């Protein structure tokens, strides 16, 4: 059992799946990667997107996708969002609508220029309000100002960090990933998949590579974290693991 917490499978909303068939193709690829559950997290840009239009379209396309897959052995799907951080986000009144599977977890995409003390303050404020922020694809920000300081803050304040599966096959991130692993800062591996050709699902592939490079114990730890989160969000009991091919 494995939960993919970050994907752009929901069609016709952002730069991910363009149509229903594209969504189905991505779900099939995730099934082949032994992913049993996936949260659909289309981008929401608070300072650009219209809230009502986004929520209506997201619900409509989600219901269409549910109807299409209900007779097929695809992964279970849940609604979520990848919301771009903006100053003042902790004061937003409708944050619950953007959580992962109607839980208290929020997938936040950092702003490259805002890895600063105010960002850290707002993350702690979100926690005080009962939300649980998860930082999306943290490896991408390794050259951003304040990156090292933010990693220290995240570790000290129990802010979960997510890494993209495809990054383990990108030389550009090799050194960064080694550091994150050495400090045990990676909480979740997610696909962040957009299409079968652009950032395809590579969950099983990345976990196998992690096992080869960093040991089976670390690989199992990452899988266990995913299973615990799945249980917390959906109340499902974990029953099996992603095995090596």
PDB file of N, CA, C and O in Angstrom, residues 138 151 154-156 158-163 176-189 210 214 217-223 225 228:
ATOM      1  N   UNK A 138      10.925  19.922  -2.025  1.00  0.00           N
ATOM      2  CA  UNK A 138      11.884  20.784  -1.341  1.00  0.00           C
ATOM      3  C   UNK A 138      13.237  20.821  -2.042  1.00  0.00           C
ATOM      4  O   UNK A 138      13.979  21.816  -1.945  1.00  0.00           O
ATOM      5  N   UNK A 151      15.730  24.502   6.144  1.00  0.00           N
ATOM      6  CA  UNK A 151      15.825  23.073   6.458  1.00  0.00           C
ATOM      7  C   UNK A 151      15.979  22.869   7.961  1.00  0.00           C
ATOM      8  O   UNK A 151      15.363  21.963   8.542  1.00  0.00           O
ATOM      9  N   UNK A 154      12.621  23.516   9.522  1.00  0.00           N
ATOM     10  CA  UNK A 154      11.683  22.415   9.256  1.00  0.00           C
ATOM     11  C   UNK A 154      11.954  21.234  10.187  1.00  0.00           C
ATOM     12  O   UNK A 154      11.029  20.622  10.728  1.00  0.00           O
ATOM     13  N   UNK A 155      13.228  20.920  10.386  1.00  0.00           N
ATOM     14  CA  UNK A 155      13.583  19.797  11.246  1.00  0.00           C
ATOM     15  C   UNK A 155      13.208  20.088  12.699  1.00  0.00           C
ATOM     16  O   UNK A 155      12.655  19.221  13.393  1.00  0.00           O
ATOM     17  N   UNK A 156      13.472  21.285  13.158  1.00  0.00           N
ATOM     18  CA  UNK A 156      13.209  21.639  14.554  1.00  0.00           C
ATOM     19  C   UNK A 156      11.727  21.786  14.860  1.00  0.00           C
ATOM     20  O   UNK A 156      11.304  21.648  15.999  1.00  0.00           O
ATOM     21  N   UNK A 158       9.176  20.135  13.028  1.00  0.00           N
ATOM     22  CA  UNK A 158       8.409  18.994  12.507  1.00  0.00           C
ATOM     23  C   UNK A 158       7.532  19.394  11.317  1.00  0.00           C
ATOM     24  O   UNK A 158       6.340  19.078  11.256  1.00  0.00           O
ATOM     25  N   UNK A 159       8.131  20.088  10.348  1.00  0.00           N
ATOM     26  CA  UNK A 159       7.452  20.419   9.101  1.00  0.00           C
ATOM     27  C   UNK A 159       7.841  19.362   8.070  1.00  0.00           C
ATOM     28  O   UNK A 159       8.997  19.285   7.676  1.00  0.00           O
ATOM     29  N   UNK A 160       6.917  18.506   7.626  1.00  0.00           N
ATOM     30  CA  UNK A 160       7.265  17.443   6.684  1.00  0.00           C
ATOM     31  C   UNK A 160       7.699  18.001   5.325  1.00  0.00           C
ATOM     32  O   UNK A 160       7.119  18.975   4.824  1.00  0.00           O
ATOM     33  N   UNK A 161       8.705  17.369   4.742  1.00  0.00           N
ATOM     34  CA  UNK A 161       9.218  17.762   3.434  1.00  0.00           C
ATOM     35  C   UNK A 161       8.990  16.639   2.428  1.00  0.00           C
ATOM     36  O   UNK A 161       9.242  15.476   2.719  1.00  0.00           O
ATOM     37  N   UNK A 162       8.522  17.014   1.257  1.00  0.00           N
ATOM     38  CA  UNK A 162       8.257  16.045   0.179  1.00  0.00           C
ATOM     39  C   UNK A 162       9.290  16.217  -0.931  1.00  0.00           C
ATOM     40  O   UNK A 162       9.699  17.337  -1.243  1.00  0.00           O
ATOM     41  N   UNK A 163       9.697  15.107  -1.525  1.00  0.00           N
ATOM     42  CA  UNK A 163      10.649  15.105  -2.638  1.00  0.00           C
ATOM     43  C   UNK A 163      10.007  14.381  -3.824  1.00  0.00           C
ATOM     44  O   UNK A 163       9.278  13.401  -3.641  1.00  0.00           O
ATOM     45  N   UNK A 176      22.090  17.400  -3.497  1.00  0.00           N
ATOM     46  CA  UNK A 176      21.051  17.882  -2.584  1.00  0.00           C
ATOM     47  C   UNK A 176      20.324  16.736  -1.914  1.00  0.00           C
ATOM     48  O   UNK A 176      20.085  16.751  -0.698  1.00  0.00           O
ATOM     49  N   UNK A 177      19.969  15.719  -2.684  1.00  0.00           N
ATOM     50  CA  UNK A 177      19.242  14.566  -2.131  1.00  0.00           C
ATOM     51  C   UNK A 177      20.099  13.821  -1.114  1.00  0.00           C
ATOM     52  O   UNK A 177      19.594  13.359  -0.084  1.00  0.00           O
ATOM     53  N   UNK A 178      21.392  13.695  -1.385  1.00  0.00           N
ATOM     54  CA  UNK A 178      22.287  13.031  -0.437  1.00  0.00           C
ATOM     55  C   UNK A 178      22.280  13.752   0.905  1.00  0.00           C
ATOM     56  O   UNK A 178      22.249  13.122   1.968  1.00  0.00           O
ATOM     57  N   UNK A 179      22.299  15.071   0.856  1.00  0.00           N
ATOM     58  CA  UNK A 179      22.282  15.853   2.101  1.00  0.00           C
ATOM     59  C   UNK A 179      20.956  15.689   2.833  1.00  0.00           C
ATOM     60  O   UNK A 179      20.925  15.538   4.059  1.00  0.00           O
ATOM     61  N   UNK A 180      19.857  15.722   2.090  1.00  0.00           N
ATOM     62  CA  UNK A 180      18.536  15.570   2.708  1.00  0.00           C
ATOM     63  C   UNK A 180      18.403  14.207   3.371  1.00  0.00           C
ATOM     64  O   UNK A 180      17.845  14.071   4.464  1.00  0.00           O
ATOM     65  N   UNK A 181      18.932  13.184   2.709  1.00  0.00           N
ATOM     66  CA  UNK A 181      18.865  11.829   3.250  1.00  0.00           C
ATOM     67  C   UNK A 181      19.775  11.684   4.468  1.00  0.00           C
ATOM     68  O   UNK A 181      19.398  11.076   5.479  1.00  0.00           O
ATOM     69  N   UNK A 182      20.960  12.263   4.389  1.00  0.00           N
ATOM     70  CA  UNK A 182      21.891  12.191   5.513  1.00  0.00           C
ATOM     71  C   UNK A 182      21.277  12.793   6.770  1.00  0.00           C
ATOM     72  O   UNK A 182      21.465  12.274   7.874  1.00  0.00           O
ATOM     73  N   UNK A 183      20.525  13.868   6.611  1.00  0.00           N
ATOM     74  CA  UNK A 183      19.882  14.536   7.746  1.00  0.00           C
ATOM     75  C   UNK A 183      18.503  13.960   8.048  1.00  0.00           C
ATOM     76  O   UNK A 183      17.823  14.446   8.957  1.00  0.00           O
ATOM     77  N   UNK A 184      18.096  12.939   7.300  1.00  0.00           N
ATOM     78  CA  UNK A 184      16.775  12.311   7.455  1.00  0.00           C
ATOM     79  C   UNK A 184      15.665  13.360   7.396  1.00  0.00           C
ATOM     80  O   UNK A 184      14.755  13.386   8.231  1.00  0.00           O
ATOM     81  N   UNK A 185      15.706  14.199   6.372  1.00  0.00           N
ATOM     82  CA  UNK A 185      14.747  15.284   6.237  1.00  0.00           C
ATOM     83  C   UNK A 185      13.609  14.956   5.273  1.00  0.00           C
ATOM     84  O   UNK A 185      12.622  15.687   5.233  1.00  0.00           O
ATOM     85  N   UNK A 186      13.752  13.890   4.499  1.00  0.00           N
ATOM     86  CA  UNK A 186      12.703  13.555   3.545  1.00  0.00           C
ATOM     87  C   UNK A 186      11.609  12.758   4.247  1.00  0.00           C
ATOM     88  O   UNK A 186      11.862  11.698   4.808  1.00  0.00           O
ATOM     89  N   UNK A 187      10.393  13.270   4.209  1.00  0.00           N
ATOM     90  CA  UNK A 187       9.267  12.554   4.817  1.00  0.00           C
ATOM     91  C   UNK A 187       8.502  11.741   3.784  1.00  0.00           C
ATOM     92  O   UNK A 187       8.088  10.622   4.075  1.00  0.00           O
ATOM     93  N   UNK A 188       8.303  12.312   2.584  1.00  0.00           N
ATOM     94  CA  UNK A 188       7.472  11.643   1.587  1.00  0.00           C
ATOM     95  C   UNK A 188       8.087  11.741   0.194  1.00  0.00           C
ATOM     96  O   UNK A 188       8.602  12.794  -0.195  1.00  0.00           O
ATOM     97  N   UNK A 189       8.017  10.620  -0.522  1.00  0.00           N
ATOM     98  CA  UNK A 189       8.347  10.586  -1.942  1.00  0.00           C
ATOM     99  C   UNK A 189       7.030  10.606  -2.703  1.00  0.00           C
ATOM    100  O   UNK A 189       6.154   9.784  -2.458  1.00  0.00           O
ATOM    101  N   UNK A 210      16.511   4.124  -4.191  1.00  0.00           N
ATOM    102  CA  UNK A 210      16.853   4.537  -2.821  1.00  0.00           C
ATOM    103  C   UNK A 210      17.363   3.340  -2.023  1.00  0.00           C
ATOM    104  O   UNK A 210      18.336   3.436  -1.277  1.00  0.00           O
ATOM    105  N   UNK A 214      20.968   3.750  -0.660  1.00  0.00           N
ATOM    106  CA  UNK A 214      20.987   4.186   0.735  1.00  0.00           C
ATOM    107  C   UNK A 214      20.542   3.106   1.715  1.00  0.00           C
ATOM    108  O   UNK A 214      20.503   3.359   2.925  1.00  0.00           O
ATOM    109  N   UNK A 217      16.758  -0.351   4.825  1.00  0.00           N
ATOM    110  CA  UNK A 217      16.153   0.192   6.042  1.00  0.00           C
ATOM    111  C   UNK A 217      15.589   1.587   5.793  1.00  0.00           C
ATOM    112  O   UNK A 217      14.478   1.908   6.238  1.00  0.00           O
ATOM    113  N   UNK A 218      16.345   2.403   5.052  1.00  0.00           N
ATOM    114  CA  UNK A 218      15.866   3.755   4.760  1.00  0.00           C
ATOM    115  C   UNK A 218      14.675   3.704   3.803  1.00  0.00           C
ATOM    116  O   UNK A 218      13.707   4.451   3.969  1.00  0.00           O
ATOM    117  N   UNK A 219      14.742   2.827   2.827  1.00  0.00           N
ATOM    118  CA  UNK A 219      13.628   2.652   1.897  1.00  0.00           C
ATOM    119  C   UNK A 219      12.357   2.267   2.647  1.00  0.00           C
ATOM    120  O   UNK A 219      11.280   2.826   2.410  1.00  0.00           O
ATOM    121  N   UNK A 220      12.462   1.336   3.558  1.00  0.00           N
ATOM    122  CA  UNK A 220      11.307   0.881   4.334  1.00  0.00           C
ATOM    123  C   UNK A 220      10.760   2.002   5.218  1.00  0.00           C
ATOM    124  O   UNK A 220       9.547   2.094   5.436  1.00  0.00           O
ATOM    125  N   UNK A 221      11.649   2.851   5.707  1.00  0.00           N
ATOM    126  CA  UNK A 221      11.201   3.965   6.533  1.00  0.00           C
ATOM    127  C   UNK A 221      10.318   4.913   5.731  1.00  0.00           C
ATOM    128  O   UNK A 221       9.274   5.376   6.213  1.00  0.00           O
ATOM    129  N   UNK A 222      10.711   5.195   4.491  1.00  0.00           N
ATOM    130  CA  UNK A 222       9.918   6.084   3.643  1.00  0.00           C
ATOM    131  C   UNK A 222       8.560   5.464   3.315  1.00  0.00           C
ATOM    132  O   UNK A 222       7.532   6.145   3.314  1.00  0.00           O
ATOM    133  N   UNK A 223       8.549   4.172   3.048  1.00  0.00           N
ATOM    134  CA  UNK A 223       7.288   3.480   2.764  1.00  0.00           C
ATOM    135  C   UNK A 223       6.390   3.512   3.996  1.00  0.00           C
ATOM    136  O   UNK A 223       5.182   3.768   3.900  1.00  0.00           O
ATOM    137  N   UNK A 225       6.303   5.704   6.352  1.00  0.00           N
ATOM    138  CA  UNK A 225       5.757   7.046   6.535  1.00  0.00           C
ATOM    139  C   UNK A 225       4.544   7.270   5.632  1.00  0.00           C
ATOM    140  O   UNK A 225       3.540   7.860   6.048  1.00  0.00           O
ATOM    141  N   UNK A 228       1.617   5.274   7.081  1.00  0.00           N
ATOM    142  CA  UNK A 228       1.045   5.906   8.279  1.00  0.00           C
ATOM    143  C   UNK A 228       0.177   7.104   7.905  1.00  0.00           C
ATOM    144  O   UNK A 228      -0.892   7.319   8.490  1.00  0.00           O
TER     145      UNK A 228
END
